[in-house]
């Protein structure tokens, strides 16, 4: 459960040759949610993409601007979500095409 200003993270593996969209959604109580895609530890925590927030949801790579996998091999990445306002649970789903 995310507290106000609280963050949670998960590691996802992006497949080579795919273009990715990541959707984060906050459950009841989450008023504003943010999402970022970064390189995983121990690599530098460089932000690869940041999600456009619309209330309790955030989309990374939406609107025809999907995020290509950065390497030609399966690549682990870190997805971080933040409860910018409110509190509650959040879920993340990665879509690849």
Short mmCIF file of N, CA, C and O in Angstrom, two decimals, residues 8-95:
data_model
loop_
_atom_site.label_atom_id
_atom_site.label_comp_id
_atom_site.label_asym_id
_atom_site.label_seq_id
_atom_site.Cartn_x
_atom_site.Cartn_y
_atom_site.Cartn_z
N UNK A 8 6.85 2.65 -4.80
CA UNK A 8 7.04 1.21 -4.91
C UNK A 8 7.72 0.96 -6.25
O UNK A 8 7.60 1.77 -7.17
N UNK A 9 8.43 -0.15 -6.35
CA UNK A 9 9.12 -0.44 -7.60
C UNK A 9 9.03 -1.92 -7.92
O UNK A 9 8.81 -2.75 -7.05
N UNK A 10 9.20 -2.21 -9.20
CA UNK A 10 9.21 -3.59 -9.68
C UNK A 10 10.19 -3.66 -10.84
O UNK A 10 10.42 -2.67 -11.54
N UNK A 11 10.75 -4.84 -11.05
CA UNK A 11 11.63 -5.06 -12.19
C UNK A 11 10.84 -5.76 -13.27
O UNK A 11 10.13 -6.73 -13.01
N UNK A 12 10.94 -5.26 -14.49
CA UNK A 12 10.30 -5.87 -15.65
C UNK A 12 11.39 -6.15 -16.69
O UNK A 12 12.40 -5.46 -16.72
N UNK A 13 11.18 -7.16 -17.51
CA UNK A 13 12.14 -7.48 -18.56
C UNK A 13 11.53 -7.11 -19.90
O UNK A 13 10.49 -7.66 -20.28
N UNK A 14 12.17 -6.17 -20.59
CA UNK A 14 11.71 -5.75 -21.90
C UNK A 14 12.40 -6.61 -22.96
O UNK A 14 13.61 -6.82 -22.90
N UNK A 15 11.62 -7.11 -23.90
CA UNK A 15 12.14 -8.02 -24.92
C UNK A 15 12.72 -7.24 -26.10
O UNK A 15 12.17 -6.20 -26.49
N UNK A 16 13.79 -7.75 -26.72
CA UNK A 16 14.41 -7.05 -27.85
C UNK A 16 13.47 -6.94 -29.04
O UNK A 16 12.65 -7.83 -29.28
N UNK A 17 13.59 -5.83 -29.76
CA UNK A 17 12.80 -5.62 -30.96
C UNK A 17 11.36 -5.23 -30.69
O UNK A 17 10.56 -5.12 -31.62
N UNK A 18 10.99 -5.02 -29.45
CA UNK A 18 9.61 -4.67 -29.09
C UNK A 18 9.53 -3.19 -28.72
O UNK A 18 10.51 -2.57 -28.34
N UNK A 19 8.35 -2.66 -28.84
CA UNK A 19 8.06 -1.29 -28.42
C UNK A 19 7.07 -1.40 -27.26
O UNK A 19 6.08 -2.14 -27.36
N UNK A 20 7.32 -0.72 -26.16
CA UNK A 20 6.62 -0.97 -24.90
C UNK A 20 5.82 0.23 -24.41
O UNK A 20 6.25 1.37 -24.54
N UNK A 21 4.67 -0.09 -23.84
CA UNK A 21 3.84 0.90 -23.14
C UNK A 21 3.59 0.35 -21.75
O UNK A 21 3.27 -0.84 -21.59
N UNK A 22 3.76 1.20 -20.75
CA UNK A 22 3.58 0.78 -19.36
C UNK A 22 2.46 1.61 -18.77
O UNK A 22 2.49 2.85 -18.84
N UNK A 23 1.49 0.93 -18.19
CA UNK A 23 0.34 1.61 -17.57
C UNK A 23 0.34 1.30 -16.08
O UNK A 23 0.40 0.13 -15.69
N UNK A 24 0.28 2.35 -15.27
CA UNK A 24 0.16 2.21 -13.82
C UNK A 24 -1.20 2.78 -13.42
O UNK A 24 -1.62 3.81 -13.93
N UNK A 25 -1.86 2.09 -12.51
CA UNK A 25 -3.19 2.53 -12.08
C UNK A 25 -3.30 2.40 -10.58
O UNK A 25 -2.95 1.37 -10.01
N UNK A 26 -3.77 3.48 -9.94
CA UNK A 26 -3.97 3.48 -8.50
C UNK A 26 -5.40 3.13 -8.16
O UNK A 26 -6.34 3.56 -8.83
N UNK A 27 -5.56 2.32 -7.13
CA UNK A 27 -6.88 1.92 -6.66
C UNK A 27 -7.55 3.05 -5.89
O UNK A 27 -6.99 4.15 -5.75
N UNK A 28 -8.74 2.79 -5.40
CA UNK A 28 -9.51 3.75 -4.63
C UNK A 28 -8.65 4.38 -3.54
O UNK A 28 -7.95 3.70 -2.82
N UNK A 29 -8.64 5.70 -3.50
CA UNK A 29 -7.84 6.43 -2.51
C UNK A 29 -6.63 7.10 -3.12
O UNK A 29 -6.10 8.06 -2.57
N UNK A 30 -6.16 6.60 -4.27
CA UNK A 30 -5.03 7.23 -4.96
C UNK A 30 -5.61 8.32 -5.87
O UNK A 30 -6.37 8.03 -6.78
N UNK A 31 -5.24 9.56 -5.61
CA UNK A 31 -5.77 10.70 -6.37
C UNK A 31 -4.88 11.02 -7.57
O UNK A 31 -5.37 11.32 -8.64
N UNK A 32 -3.56 10.97 -7.38
CA UNK A 32 -2.61 11.25 -8.46
C UNK A 32 -1.45 10.27 -8.34
O UNK A 32 -0.91 10.07 -7.26
N UNK A 33 -1.09 9.66 -9.47
CA UNK A 33 -0.05 8.64 -9.50
C UNK A 33 1.00 9.02 -10.53
O UNK A 33 0.67 9.51 -11.61
N UNK A 34 2.26 8.81 -10.20
CA UNK A 34 3.35 9.05 -11.15
C UNK A 34 4.07 7.75 -11.43
O UNK A 34 4.02 6.83 -10.62
N UNK A 35 4.73 7.66 -12.59
CA UNK A 35 5.48 6.45 -12.94
C UNK A 35 6.74 6.83 -13.70
O UNK A 35 6.73 7.78 -14.49
N UNK A 36 7.82 6.08 -13.46
CA UNK A 36 9.09 6.30 -14.15
C UNK A 36 9.68 4.95 -14.54
O UNK A 36 9.54 3.97 -13.80
N UNK A 37 10.37 4.92 -15.67
CA UNK A 37 11.11 3.75 -16.12
C UNK A 37 12.59 4.09 -16.02
O UNK A 37 13.03 5.09 -16.59
N UNK A 38 13.35 3.28 -15.26
CA UNK A 38 14.78 3.55 -15.07
C UNK A 38 15.58 2.29 -15.31
O UNK A 38 15.05 1.18 -15.35
N UNK A 39 16.89 2.48 -15.45
CA UNK A 39 17.80 1.35 -15.51
C UNK A 39 17.85 0.74 -14.10
O UNK A 39 17.78 1.45 -13.10
N UNK A 40 17.97 -0.59 -14.00
CA UNK A 40 17.98 -1.22 -12.67
C UNK A 40 19.35 -1.10 -12.01
O UNK A 40 20.35 -0.85 -12.67
N UNK A 41 19.37 -1.30 -10.69
CA UNK A 41 20.63 -1.36 -9.96
C UNK A 41 21.40 -2.58 -10.45
O UNK A 41 20.78 -3.57 -10.83
N UNK A 42 22.69 -2.59 -10.48
CA UNK A 42 23.61 -1.59 -9.97
C UNK A 42 23.95 -0.50 -11.00
O UNK A 42 24.83 0.31 -10.77
N UNK A 43 23.27 -0.49 -12.14
CA UNK A 43 23.52 0.56 -13.13
C UNK A 43 23.07 1.91 -12.58
O UNK A 43 22.28 1.97 -11.64
N UNK A 44 23.57 2.97 -13.17
CA UNK A 44 23.15 4.31 -12.75
C UNK A 44 21.63 4.42 -12.90
O UNK A 44 21.07 3.95 -13.87
N UNK A 45 20.99 5.02 -11.93
CA UNK A 45 19.53 5.12 -11.92
C UNK A 45 19.01 6.17 -12.90
O UNK A 45 18.25 7.06 -12.56
N UNK A 46 19.45 6.06 -14.12
CA UNK A 46 19.06 6.99 -15.18
C UNK A 46 17.59 6.79 -15.54
O UNK A 46 17.14 5.67 -15.77
N UNK A 47 16.83 7.90 -15.62
CA UNK A 47 15.43 7.83 -16.01
C UNK A 47 15.37 7.69 -17.52
O UNK A 47 15.86 8.52 -18.26
N UNK A 48 14.76 6.59 -17.99
CA UNK A 48 14.60 6.33 -19.41
C UNK A 48 13.35 7.02 -19.93
O UNK A 48 13.33 7.58 -21.02
N UNK A 49 12.28 6.98 -19.13
CA UNK A 49 11.01 7.62 -19.52
C UNK A 49 10.19 7.90 -18.28
O UNK A 49 10.31 7.20 -17.27
N UNK A 50 9.36 8.92 -18.37
CA UNK A 50 8.48 9.28 -17.27
C UNK A 50 7.05 9.28 -17.77
O UNK A 50 6.78 9.66 -18.91
N UNK A 51 6.13 8.84 -16.91
CA UNK A 51 4.74 8.71 -17.32
C UNK A 51 3.96 9.99 -17.27
O UNK A 51 4.18 10.84 -16.41
N UNK A 52 3.04 10.11 -18.23
CA UNK A 52 2.08 11.21 -18.22
C UNK A 52 0.98 10.81 -17.25
O UNK A 52 0.37 9.75 -17.40
N UNK A 53 0.74 11.65 -16.26
CA UNK A 53 -0.23 11.34 -15.22
C UNK A 53 -1.59 11.94 -15.53
O UNK A 53 -1.69 13.07 -16.00
N UNK A 54 -2.62 11.14 -15.30
CA UNK A 54 -3.99 11.61 -15.46
C UNK A 54 -4.78 11.08 -14.26
O UNK A 54 -5.38 10.01 -14.32
N UNK A 55 -4.70 11.81 -13.16
CA UNK A 55 -5.40 11.36 -11.95
C UNK A 55 -4.74 10.11 -11.40
O UNK A 55 -3.52 10.06 -11.23
N UNK A 56 -5.53 9.05 -11.14
CA UNK A 56 -4.97 7.86 -10.50
C UNK A 56 -4.26 6.92 -11.47
O UNK A 56 -4.00 5.77 -11.14
N UNK A 57 -3.96 7.38 -12.67
CA UNK A 57 -3.23 6.52 -13.62
C UNK A 57 -2.08 7.30 -14.25
O UNK A 57 -2.10 8.52 -14.31
N UNK A 58 -1.08 6.55 -14.72
CA UNK A 58 0.06 7.14 -15.41
C UNK A 58 0.45 6.20 -16.54
O UNK A 58 0.42 4.99 -16.38
N UNK A 59 0.79 6.77 -17.69
CA UNK A 59 1.15 5.97 -18.86
C UNK A 59 2.54 6.38 -19.34
O UNK A 59 2.80 7.56 -19.58
N UNK A 60 3.41 5.39 -19.50
CA UNK A 60 4.74 5.61 -20.06
C UNK A 60 4.70 5.04 -21.48
O UNK A 60 4.38 3.86 -21.67
N UNK A 61 4.98 5.87 -22.46
CA UNK A 61 5.01 5.40 -23.83
C UNK A 61 3.64 5.30 -24.47
O UNK A 61 3.43 4.52 -25.39
N UNK A 62 2.70 6.09 -24.03
CA UNK A 62 1.37 6.07 -24.61
C UNK A 62 1.23 7.02 -25.78
O UNK A 62 2.17 7.73 -26.15
N UNK A 63 0.06 7.06 -26.38
CA UNK A 63 -0.24 8.01 -27.44
C UNK A 63 0.63 7.81 -28.68
O UNK A 63 1.02 8.78 -29.32
N UNK A 64 0.95 6.56 -29.01
CA UNK A 64 1.77 6.30 -30.18
C UNK A 64 3.26 6.54 -29.97
O UNK A 64 4.03 6.50 -30.92
N UNK A 65 3.67 6.80 -28.75
CA UNK A 65 5.07 7.07 -28.43
C UNK A 65 5.67 5.95 -27.58
O UNK A 65 6.31 6.20 -26.57
N UNK A 66 5.47 4.70 -28.00
CA UNK A 66 5.96 3.57 -27.21
C UNK A 66 7.48 3.63 -27.04
O UNK A 66 8.18 4.27 -27.81
N UNK A 67 7.95 2.96 -26.02
CA UNK A 67 9.37 2.99 -25.65
C UNK A 67 10.05 1.74 -26.21
O UNK A 67 9.71 0.62 -25.84
N UNK A 68 11.03 1.90 -27.13
CA UNK A 68 11.73 0.73 -27.65
C UNK A 68 12.64 0.13 -26.58
O UNK A 68 13.17 0.85 -25.74
N UNK A 69 12.80 -1.18 -26.64
CA UNK A 69 13.74 -1.84 -25.73
C UNK A 69 15.13 -1.29 -26.04
O UNK A 69 15.54 -1.26 -27.20
N UNK A 70 15.87 -0.83 -25.01
CA UNK A 70 17.12 -0.11 -25.26
C UNK A 70 18.31 -0.96 -25.73
O UNK A 70 19.31 -0.42 -26.17
N UNK A 71 18.20 -2.29 -25.63
CA UNK A 71 19.31 -3.15 -26.02
C UNK A 71 18.80 -4.30 -26.89
O UNK A 71 17.62 -4.63 -26.84
N UNK A 72 19.69 -4.94 -27.66
CA UNK A 72 19.26 -6.02 -28.53
C UNK A 72 19.11 -7.38 -27.83
O UNK A 72 19.05 -8.41 -28.47
N UNK A 73 19.07 -7.36 -26.51
CA UNK A 73 18.89 -8.58 -25.70
C UNK A 73 17.79 -8.29 -24.68
O UNK A 73 17.47 -7.12 -24.42
N UNK A 74 17.16 -9.31 -24.08
CA UNK A 74 16.19 -9.05 -23.03
C UNK A 74 16.82 -8.15 -21.96
O UNK A 74 17.93 -8.41 -21.50
N UNK A 75 16.11 -7.08 -21.62
CA UNK A 75 16.69 -6.05 -20.77
C UNK A 75 15.84 -5.83 -19.52
O UNK A 75 14.69 -5.40 -19.62
N UNK A 76 16.40 -6.11 -18.33
CA UNK A 76 15.66 -5.79 -17.12
C UNK A 76 15.65 -4.27 -16.91
O UNK A 76 16.65 -3.60 -17.11
N UNK A 77 14.49 -3.77 -16.55
CA UNK A 77 14.30 -2.34 -16.27
C UNK A 77 13.54 -2.22 -14.95
O UNK A 77 12.86 -3.15 -14.53
N UNK A 78 13.61 -1.06 -14.36
CA UNK A 78 12.91 -0.80 -13.10
C UNK A 78 11.75 0.15 -13.37
O UNK A 78 11.93 1.20 -14.00
N UNK A 79 10.55 -0.21 -12.90
CA UNK A 79 9.39 0.67 -12.97
C UNK A 79 9.11 1.14 -11.55
O UNK A 79 8.98 0.34 -10.63
N UNK A 80 9.04 2.45 -11.38
CA UNK A 80 8.78 3.05 -10.07
C UNK A 80 7.46 3.81 -10.14
O UNK A 80 7.24 4.58 -11.07
N UNK A 81 6.58 3.56 -9.18
CA UNK A 81 5.33 4.33 -9.09
C UNK A 81 5.34 5.11 -7.79
O UNK A 81 5.91 4.69 -6.79
N UNK A 82 4.70 6.27 -7.82
CA UNK A 82 4.65 7.15 -6.65
C UNK A 82 3.23 7.68 -6.49
O UNK A 82 2.63 8.16 -7.44
N UNK A 83 2.72 7.61 -5.25
CA UNK A 83 1.43 8.20 -4.93
C UNK A 83 1.67 9.69 -4.71
O UNK A 83 2.16 10.10 -3.66
N UNK A 84 1.40 10.50 -5.72
CA UNK A 84 1.63 11.94 -5.60
C UNK A 84 0.58 12.61 -4.72
O UNK A 84 0.86 13.60 -4.07
N UNK A 85 -0.63 12.05 -4.74
CA UNK A 85 -1.71 12.51 -3.86
C UNK A 85 -2.54 11.31 -3.48
O UNK A 85 -2.79 10.43 -4.31
N UNK A 86 -2.97 11.27 -2.25
CA UNK A 86 -3.78 10.16 -1.77
C UNK A 86 -2.93 8.96 -1.40
O UNK A 86 -1.70 9.03 -1.39
N UNK A 87 -3.61 7.86 -1.09
CA UNK A 87 -2.92 6.64 -0.71
C UNK A 87 -3.75 5.45 -1.13
O UNK A 87 -4.95 5.56 -1.33
N UNK A 88 -3.09 4.31 -1.27
CA UNK A 88 -3.78 3.10 -1.66
C UNK A 88 -2.86 2.18 -2.45
O UNK A 88 -1.66 2.41 -2.54
N UNK A 89 -3.44 1.16 -3.05
CA UNK A 89 -2.68 0.20 -3.82
C UNK A 89 -2.55 0.66 -5.26
O UNK A 89 -3.36 1.44 -5.76
N UNK A 90 -1.52 0.14 -5.93
CA UNK A 90 -1.29 0.47 -7.34
C UNK A 90 -0.88 -0.81 -8.07
O UNK A 90 -0.28 -1.71 -7.48
N UNK A 91 -1.20 -0.87 -9.35
CA UNK A 91 -0.81 -2.01 -10.19
C UNK A 91 -0.13 -1.45 -11.44
O UNK A 91 -0.40 -0.33 -11.87
N UNK A 92 0.76 -2.27 -12.02
CA UNK A 92 1.50 -1.88 -13.22
C UNK A 92 1.39 -3.01 -14.23
O UNK A 92 1.51 -4.19 -13.87
N UNK A 93 1.16 -2.65 -15.50
CA UNK A 93 1.11 -3.64 -16.58
C UNK A 93 1.97 -3.14 -17.74
O UNK A 93 1.90 -1.97 -18.09
N UNK A 94 2.77 -4.04 -18.32
CA UNK A 94 3.61 -3.71 -19.48
C UNK A 94 2.97 -4.36 -20.72
O UNK A 94 2.63 -5.54 -20.69
N UNK A 95 2.82 -3.56 -21.76
CA UNK A 95 2.31 -4.05 -23.05
C UNK A 95 3.41 -3.89 -24.07
O UNK A 95 4.06 -2.84 -24.13
#
